[in-house]
Short mmCIF file of C-alpha atoms and ligand atoms in Angstrom, two decimals:
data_model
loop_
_atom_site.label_atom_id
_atom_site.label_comp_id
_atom_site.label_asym_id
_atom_site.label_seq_id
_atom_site.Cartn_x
_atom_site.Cartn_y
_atom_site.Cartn_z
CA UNK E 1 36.33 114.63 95.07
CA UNK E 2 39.81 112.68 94.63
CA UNK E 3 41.50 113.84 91.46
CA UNK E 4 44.51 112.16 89.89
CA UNK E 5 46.25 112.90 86.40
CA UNK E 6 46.82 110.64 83.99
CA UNK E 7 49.52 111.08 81.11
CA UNK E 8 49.91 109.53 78.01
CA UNK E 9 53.16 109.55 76.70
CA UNK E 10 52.88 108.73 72.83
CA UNK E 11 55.73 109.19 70.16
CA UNK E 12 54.22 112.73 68.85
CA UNK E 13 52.89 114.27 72.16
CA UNK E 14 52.44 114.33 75.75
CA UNK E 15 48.65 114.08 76.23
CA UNK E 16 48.14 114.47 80.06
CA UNK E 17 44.68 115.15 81.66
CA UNK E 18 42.78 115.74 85.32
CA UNK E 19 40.51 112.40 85.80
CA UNK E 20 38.05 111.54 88.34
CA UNK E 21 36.79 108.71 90.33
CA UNK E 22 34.46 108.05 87.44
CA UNK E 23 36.65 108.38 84.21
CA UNK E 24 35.49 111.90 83.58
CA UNK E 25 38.30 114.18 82.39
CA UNK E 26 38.11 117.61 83.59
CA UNK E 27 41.04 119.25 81.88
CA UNK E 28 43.85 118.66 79.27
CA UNK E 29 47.00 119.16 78.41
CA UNK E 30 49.31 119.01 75.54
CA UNK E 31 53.10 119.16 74.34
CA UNK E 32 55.26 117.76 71.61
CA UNK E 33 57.16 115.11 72.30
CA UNK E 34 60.88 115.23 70.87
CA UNK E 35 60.99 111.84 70.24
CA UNK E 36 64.83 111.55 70.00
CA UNK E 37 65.95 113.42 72.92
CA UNK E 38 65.26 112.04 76.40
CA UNK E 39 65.76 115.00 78.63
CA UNK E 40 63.32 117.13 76.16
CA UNK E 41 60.52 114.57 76.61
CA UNK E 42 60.88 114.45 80.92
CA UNK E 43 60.47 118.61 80.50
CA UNK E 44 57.73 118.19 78.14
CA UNK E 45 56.12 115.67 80.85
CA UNK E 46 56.79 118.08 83.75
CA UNK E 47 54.88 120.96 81.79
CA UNK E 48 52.04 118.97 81.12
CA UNK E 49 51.72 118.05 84.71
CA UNK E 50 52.86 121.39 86.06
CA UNK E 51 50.00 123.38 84.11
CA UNK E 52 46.98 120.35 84.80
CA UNK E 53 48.45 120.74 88.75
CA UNK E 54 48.20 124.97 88.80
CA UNK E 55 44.58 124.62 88.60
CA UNK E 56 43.40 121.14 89.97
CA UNK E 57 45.13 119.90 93.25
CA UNK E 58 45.54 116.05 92.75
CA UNK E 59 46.43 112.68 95.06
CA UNK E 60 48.41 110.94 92.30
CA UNK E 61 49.80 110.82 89.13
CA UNK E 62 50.16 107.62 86.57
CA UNK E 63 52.25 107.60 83.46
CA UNK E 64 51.38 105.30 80.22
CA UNK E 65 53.95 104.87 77.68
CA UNK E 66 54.82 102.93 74.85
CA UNK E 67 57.41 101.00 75.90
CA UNK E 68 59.16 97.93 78.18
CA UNK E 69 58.13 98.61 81.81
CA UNK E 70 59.99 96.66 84.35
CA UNK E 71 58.87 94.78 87.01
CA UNK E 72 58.88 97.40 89.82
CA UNK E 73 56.86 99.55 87.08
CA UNK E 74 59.54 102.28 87.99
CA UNK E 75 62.22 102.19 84.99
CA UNK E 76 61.14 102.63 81.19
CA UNK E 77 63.69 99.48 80.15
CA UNK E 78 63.45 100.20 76.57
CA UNK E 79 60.64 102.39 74.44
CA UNK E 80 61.65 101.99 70.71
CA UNK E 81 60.24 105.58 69.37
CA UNK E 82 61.41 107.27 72.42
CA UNK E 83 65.03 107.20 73.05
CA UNK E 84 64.73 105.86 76.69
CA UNK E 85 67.23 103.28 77.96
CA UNK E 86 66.53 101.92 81.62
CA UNK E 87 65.17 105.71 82.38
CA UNK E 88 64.07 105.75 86.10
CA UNK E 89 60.76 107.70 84.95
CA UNK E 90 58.61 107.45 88.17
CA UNK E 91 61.60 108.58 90.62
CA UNK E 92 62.02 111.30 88.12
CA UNK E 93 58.01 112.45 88.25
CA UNK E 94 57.81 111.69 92.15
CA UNK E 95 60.58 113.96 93.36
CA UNK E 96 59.71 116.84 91.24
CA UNK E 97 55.82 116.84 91.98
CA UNK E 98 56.23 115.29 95.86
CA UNK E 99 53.59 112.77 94.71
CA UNK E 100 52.85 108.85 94.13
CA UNK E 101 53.42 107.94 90.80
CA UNK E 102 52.98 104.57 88.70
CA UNK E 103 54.12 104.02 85.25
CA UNK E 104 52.36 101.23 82.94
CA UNK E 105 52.79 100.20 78.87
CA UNK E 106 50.78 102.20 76.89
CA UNK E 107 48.68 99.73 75.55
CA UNK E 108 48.04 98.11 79.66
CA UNK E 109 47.03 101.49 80.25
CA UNK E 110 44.50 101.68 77.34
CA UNK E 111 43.21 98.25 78.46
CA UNK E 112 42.72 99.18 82.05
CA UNK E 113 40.67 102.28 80.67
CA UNK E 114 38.45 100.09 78.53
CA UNK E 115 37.92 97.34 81.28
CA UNK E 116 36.73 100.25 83.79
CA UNK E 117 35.28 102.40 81.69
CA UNK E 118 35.26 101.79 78.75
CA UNK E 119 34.17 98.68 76.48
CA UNK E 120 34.29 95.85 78.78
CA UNK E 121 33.08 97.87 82.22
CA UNK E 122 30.27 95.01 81.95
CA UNK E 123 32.76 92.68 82.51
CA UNK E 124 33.76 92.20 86.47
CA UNK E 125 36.90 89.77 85.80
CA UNK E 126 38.79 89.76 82.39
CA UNK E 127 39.13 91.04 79.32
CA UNK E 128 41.81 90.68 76.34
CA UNK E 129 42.74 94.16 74.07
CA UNK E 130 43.96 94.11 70.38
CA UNK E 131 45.14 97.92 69.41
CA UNK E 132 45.14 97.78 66.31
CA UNK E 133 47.37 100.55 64.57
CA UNK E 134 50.89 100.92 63.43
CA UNK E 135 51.96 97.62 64.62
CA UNK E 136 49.74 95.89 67.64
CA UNK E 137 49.25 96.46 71.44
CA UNK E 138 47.81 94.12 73.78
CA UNK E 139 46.70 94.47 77.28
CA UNK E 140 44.63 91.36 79.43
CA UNK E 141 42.68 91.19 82.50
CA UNK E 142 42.31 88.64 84.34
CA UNK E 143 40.96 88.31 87.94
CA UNK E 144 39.67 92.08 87.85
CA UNK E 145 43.37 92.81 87.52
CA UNK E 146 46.17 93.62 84.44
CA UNK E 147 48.51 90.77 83.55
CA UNK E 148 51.66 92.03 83.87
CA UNK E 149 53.84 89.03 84.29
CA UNK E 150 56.93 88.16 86.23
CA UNK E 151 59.60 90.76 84.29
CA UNK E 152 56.32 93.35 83.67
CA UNK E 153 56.87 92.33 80.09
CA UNK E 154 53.53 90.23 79.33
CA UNK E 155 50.70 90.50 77.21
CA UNK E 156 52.85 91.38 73.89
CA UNK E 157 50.11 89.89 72.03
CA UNK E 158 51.33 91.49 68.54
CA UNK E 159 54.67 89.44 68.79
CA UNK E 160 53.22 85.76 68.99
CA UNK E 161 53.67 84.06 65.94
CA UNK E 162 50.97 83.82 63.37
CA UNK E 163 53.01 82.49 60.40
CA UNK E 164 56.21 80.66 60.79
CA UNK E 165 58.80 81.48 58.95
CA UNK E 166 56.54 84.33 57.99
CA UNK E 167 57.31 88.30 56.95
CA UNK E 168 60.37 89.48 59.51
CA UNK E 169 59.02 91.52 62.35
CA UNK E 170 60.93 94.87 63.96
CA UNK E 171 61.26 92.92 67.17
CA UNK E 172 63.57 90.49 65.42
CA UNK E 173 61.37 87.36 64.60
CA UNK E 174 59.34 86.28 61.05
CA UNK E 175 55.50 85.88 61.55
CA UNK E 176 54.89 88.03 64.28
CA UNK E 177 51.20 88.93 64.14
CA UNK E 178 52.07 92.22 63.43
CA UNK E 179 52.79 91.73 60.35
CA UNK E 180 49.34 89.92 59.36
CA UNK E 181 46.83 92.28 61.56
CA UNK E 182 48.01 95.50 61.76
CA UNK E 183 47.11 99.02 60.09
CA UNK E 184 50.21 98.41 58.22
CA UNK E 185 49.72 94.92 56.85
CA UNK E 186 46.32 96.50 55.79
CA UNK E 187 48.25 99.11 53.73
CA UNK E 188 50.59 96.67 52.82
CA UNK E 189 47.66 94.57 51.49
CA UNK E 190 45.82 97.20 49.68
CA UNK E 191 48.52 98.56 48.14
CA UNK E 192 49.59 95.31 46.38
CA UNK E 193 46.20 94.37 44.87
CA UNK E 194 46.11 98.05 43.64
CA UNK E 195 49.63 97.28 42.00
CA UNK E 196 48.58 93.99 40.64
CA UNK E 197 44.73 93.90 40.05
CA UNK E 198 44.04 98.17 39.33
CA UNK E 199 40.73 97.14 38.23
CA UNK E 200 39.73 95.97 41.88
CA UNK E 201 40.93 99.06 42.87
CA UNK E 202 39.85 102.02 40.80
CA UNK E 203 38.48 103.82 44.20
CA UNK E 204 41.38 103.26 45.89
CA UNK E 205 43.67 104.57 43.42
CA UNK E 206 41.88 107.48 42.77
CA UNK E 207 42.40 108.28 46.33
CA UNK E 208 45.90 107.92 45.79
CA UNK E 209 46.66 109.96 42.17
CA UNK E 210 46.73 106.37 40.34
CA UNK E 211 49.70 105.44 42.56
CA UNK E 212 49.92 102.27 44.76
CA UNK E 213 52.91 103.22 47.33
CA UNK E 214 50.72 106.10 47.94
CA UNK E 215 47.90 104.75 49.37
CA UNK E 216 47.92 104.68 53.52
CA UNK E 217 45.43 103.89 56.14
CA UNK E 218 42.32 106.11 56.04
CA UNK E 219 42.44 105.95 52.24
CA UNK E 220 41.97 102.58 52.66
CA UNK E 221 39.04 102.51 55.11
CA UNK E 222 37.24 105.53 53.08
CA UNK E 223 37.48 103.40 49.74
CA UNK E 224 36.13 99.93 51.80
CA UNK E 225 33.40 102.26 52.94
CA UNK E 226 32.38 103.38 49.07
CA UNK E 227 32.52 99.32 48.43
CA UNK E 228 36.30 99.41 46.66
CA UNK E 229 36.71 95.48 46.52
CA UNK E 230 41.09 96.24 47.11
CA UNK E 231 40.33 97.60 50.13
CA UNK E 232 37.51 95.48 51.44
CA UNK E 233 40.10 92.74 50.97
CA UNK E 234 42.38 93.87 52.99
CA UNK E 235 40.62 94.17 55.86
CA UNK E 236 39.45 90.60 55.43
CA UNK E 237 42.97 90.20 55.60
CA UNK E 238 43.74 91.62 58.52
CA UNK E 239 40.87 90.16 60.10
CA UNK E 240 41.43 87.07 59.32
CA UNK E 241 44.54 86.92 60.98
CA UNK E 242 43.07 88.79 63.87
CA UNK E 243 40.12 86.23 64.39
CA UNK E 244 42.70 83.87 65.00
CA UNK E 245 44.86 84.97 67.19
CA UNK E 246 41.34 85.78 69.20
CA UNK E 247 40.50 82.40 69.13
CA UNK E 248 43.47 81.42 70.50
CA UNK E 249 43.60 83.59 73.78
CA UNK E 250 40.19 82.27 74.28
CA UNK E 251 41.61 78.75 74.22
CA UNK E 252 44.39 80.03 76.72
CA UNK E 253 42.47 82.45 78.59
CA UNK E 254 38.90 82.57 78.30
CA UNK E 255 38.05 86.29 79.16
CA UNK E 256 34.54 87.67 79.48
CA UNK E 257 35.38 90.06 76.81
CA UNK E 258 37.60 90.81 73.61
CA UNK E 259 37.88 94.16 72.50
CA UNK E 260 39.52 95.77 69.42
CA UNK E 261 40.95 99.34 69.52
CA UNK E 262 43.63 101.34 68.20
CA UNK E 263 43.13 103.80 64.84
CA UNK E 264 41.85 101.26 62.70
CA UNK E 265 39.08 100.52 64.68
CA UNK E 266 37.53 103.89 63.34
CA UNK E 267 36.86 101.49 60.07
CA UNK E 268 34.01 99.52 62.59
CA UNK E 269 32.67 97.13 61.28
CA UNK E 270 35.13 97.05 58.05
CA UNK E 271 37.21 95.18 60.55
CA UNK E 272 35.05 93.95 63.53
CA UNK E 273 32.90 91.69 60.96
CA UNK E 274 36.04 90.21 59.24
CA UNK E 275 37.59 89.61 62.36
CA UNK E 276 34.78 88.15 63.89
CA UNK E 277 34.17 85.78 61.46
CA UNK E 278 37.18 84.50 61.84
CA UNK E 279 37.59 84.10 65.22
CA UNK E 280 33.77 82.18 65.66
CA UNK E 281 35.00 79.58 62.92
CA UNK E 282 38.08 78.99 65.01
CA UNK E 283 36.29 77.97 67.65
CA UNK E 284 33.03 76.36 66.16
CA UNK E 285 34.64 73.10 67.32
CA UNK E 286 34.03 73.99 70.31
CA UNK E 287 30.50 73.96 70.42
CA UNK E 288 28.00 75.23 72.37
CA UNK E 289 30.45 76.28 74.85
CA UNK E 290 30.11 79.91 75.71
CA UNK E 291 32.81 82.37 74.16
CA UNK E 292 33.63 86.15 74.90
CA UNK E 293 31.92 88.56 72.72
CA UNK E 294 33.79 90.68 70.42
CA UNK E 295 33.24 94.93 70.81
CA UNK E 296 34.69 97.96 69.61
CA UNK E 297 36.96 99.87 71.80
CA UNK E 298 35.05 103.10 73.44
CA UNK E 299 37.53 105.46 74.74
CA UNK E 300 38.93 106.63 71.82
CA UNK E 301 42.17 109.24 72.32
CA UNK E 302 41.50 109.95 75.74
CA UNK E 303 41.84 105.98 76.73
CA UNK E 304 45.66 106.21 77.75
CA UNK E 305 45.02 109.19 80.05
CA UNK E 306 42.14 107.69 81.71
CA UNK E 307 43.36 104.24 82.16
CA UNK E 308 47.36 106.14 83.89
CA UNK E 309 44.85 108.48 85.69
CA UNK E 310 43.25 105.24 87.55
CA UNK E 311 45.87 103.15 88.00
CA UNK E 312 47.54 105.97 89.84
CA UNK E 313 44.56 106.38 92.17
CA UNK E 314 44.61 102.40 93.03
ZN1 ZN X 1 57.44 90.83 66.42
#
């Protein structure tokens, strides 16, 4: 059987892991990353792959990481949590392990794993991903194969602009999406109506020792769970504005399949109903035409090691 590793490189760890033909993951590996020091991180990657390789002989090896990719999928161009300028990652990997390597953007990687695997593997052609965490990722399909566009940099779904003139973004521009539809525009949310309405939001703020600035993410989808109105509203929020940036890919793009992933998505259908909503008013103008169906993301933690692991053996 043809094995190939696929590694994840996220800014807390190096998550690497033996994958075969059929997504299944045979073994793991794990470091820390230290985010703010380049040459740390490569040793860190060449540990993870050095212990997976001891024990399972492999063909290939693909990389996913959060970050700008260039065309040649070769160089890291920039990866804001990571310290990498133009770092000439897949060189590095290939001449210290003698083997092909590919590097992709973490969240192409975590689409590809969904598409195959994953999600969408229903779907033969396309598919559009929404990660859904800190800020946004975004990976598409189309024609059984990833968008990556003519400078590698497509598919930065999270940076089109939802509101003009809207909240400033870390990329530079107001309104990004981001801001509207992400775990922290959920927090963001929650946190004010605790601050202005507390009565909406008794749940919450017990969660939180009475304090609004301390409320984060899963103490936001635990109290929309036990029915806290503060934090069912926020991720009506955050679907809303999700909904309609779906709608609007499907105008664009018209994939078989959406899917929404990323740590929020452990919320369900806290955020798939909102968002869902949303998106099928968008579109109601259109009819009776037929439009891709909305699912949760399956592959969890393991979806960026999967997706590097398959790409590599393509
Ligand atoms: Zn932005």
């Amino acid at each position: 059987m043809s094995l190939t590793i696929g590694v994840d490189i996220g800014g807390t760890k190096v998550l690497g892991g033996v994958v075969g033909p059929d997504g299944e993951v045979l073994a793991q590996a794990r470091r820390p990353t230290p985010a703010h020091d380049p040459t740390g991180t490569l040793i860190m990657i060449f540990d993870v792959i050095s212990e997976l390789i001891a024990a399972h002989p492999v063909d290939a090896i693909g990389v996913g990481a959060a970050g700008w990719i260039d065309s040649t999928r070769s160089k890291i161009m920039y990866a804001p949590n990571l310290a990498w300028r133009d770092e000439p990652l897949r060189d590095h990997i290939a001449e210290r392990f003698n083997l092909p390597v590919v590097i992709e953007n973490d969240a192409n990687v975590a689409a590809w794993a969904e598409f195959r695997f994953g999600a969408a593997r229903d779907a033969s052609d396309s598919m559009v991903l929404y990660t859904v965490g800190t800020g946004i990722g975004s990976g598409i399909v189309l024609g059984g194969e990833l968008v990556r566009g003519a400078f590698g940099v497509a598919a930065e779904i999270g940076h089109t602009r939802a509101v003009p003139d809207g909240q400033l973004c870390g990329c530079g521009r107001r309104g990004c999406l981001e801001q509207y539809a992400s775990g922290s525009a959920l927090v963001r949310y929650a946190r004010a109506t605790a601050q202005e309405a507390p009565d909406k939001a008794e749940l919450l703020l017990s969660l939180a020792n009475g304090l609004p600035q301390a409320v984060n993410g899963p103490m936001v989808t635990t109290a929309a769970r036990q029915g806290d109105p503060a934090a069912i509203a926020a991720f009506e929020q955050i679907g809303y504005w999700l909904g309609n940036s779906m709608a609007d890919m499907v105008q664009v793009l018209d994939p078989q399949v959406i899917v929404i992933g990323g740590g929020v998505i452990d919320a369900g259908d806290l955020l798939i109903g909102p968002a869902e909503a949303s998106y099928r008013d968008a579109l109601e103008a259109r009819g009776r035409l037929p439009v891709a169906n909305v699912l949760a993301a399956q592959m969890g933690n393991l979806a960026g090691v999967v997706g590097a692991a398959d790409l590599a053996r393509r």
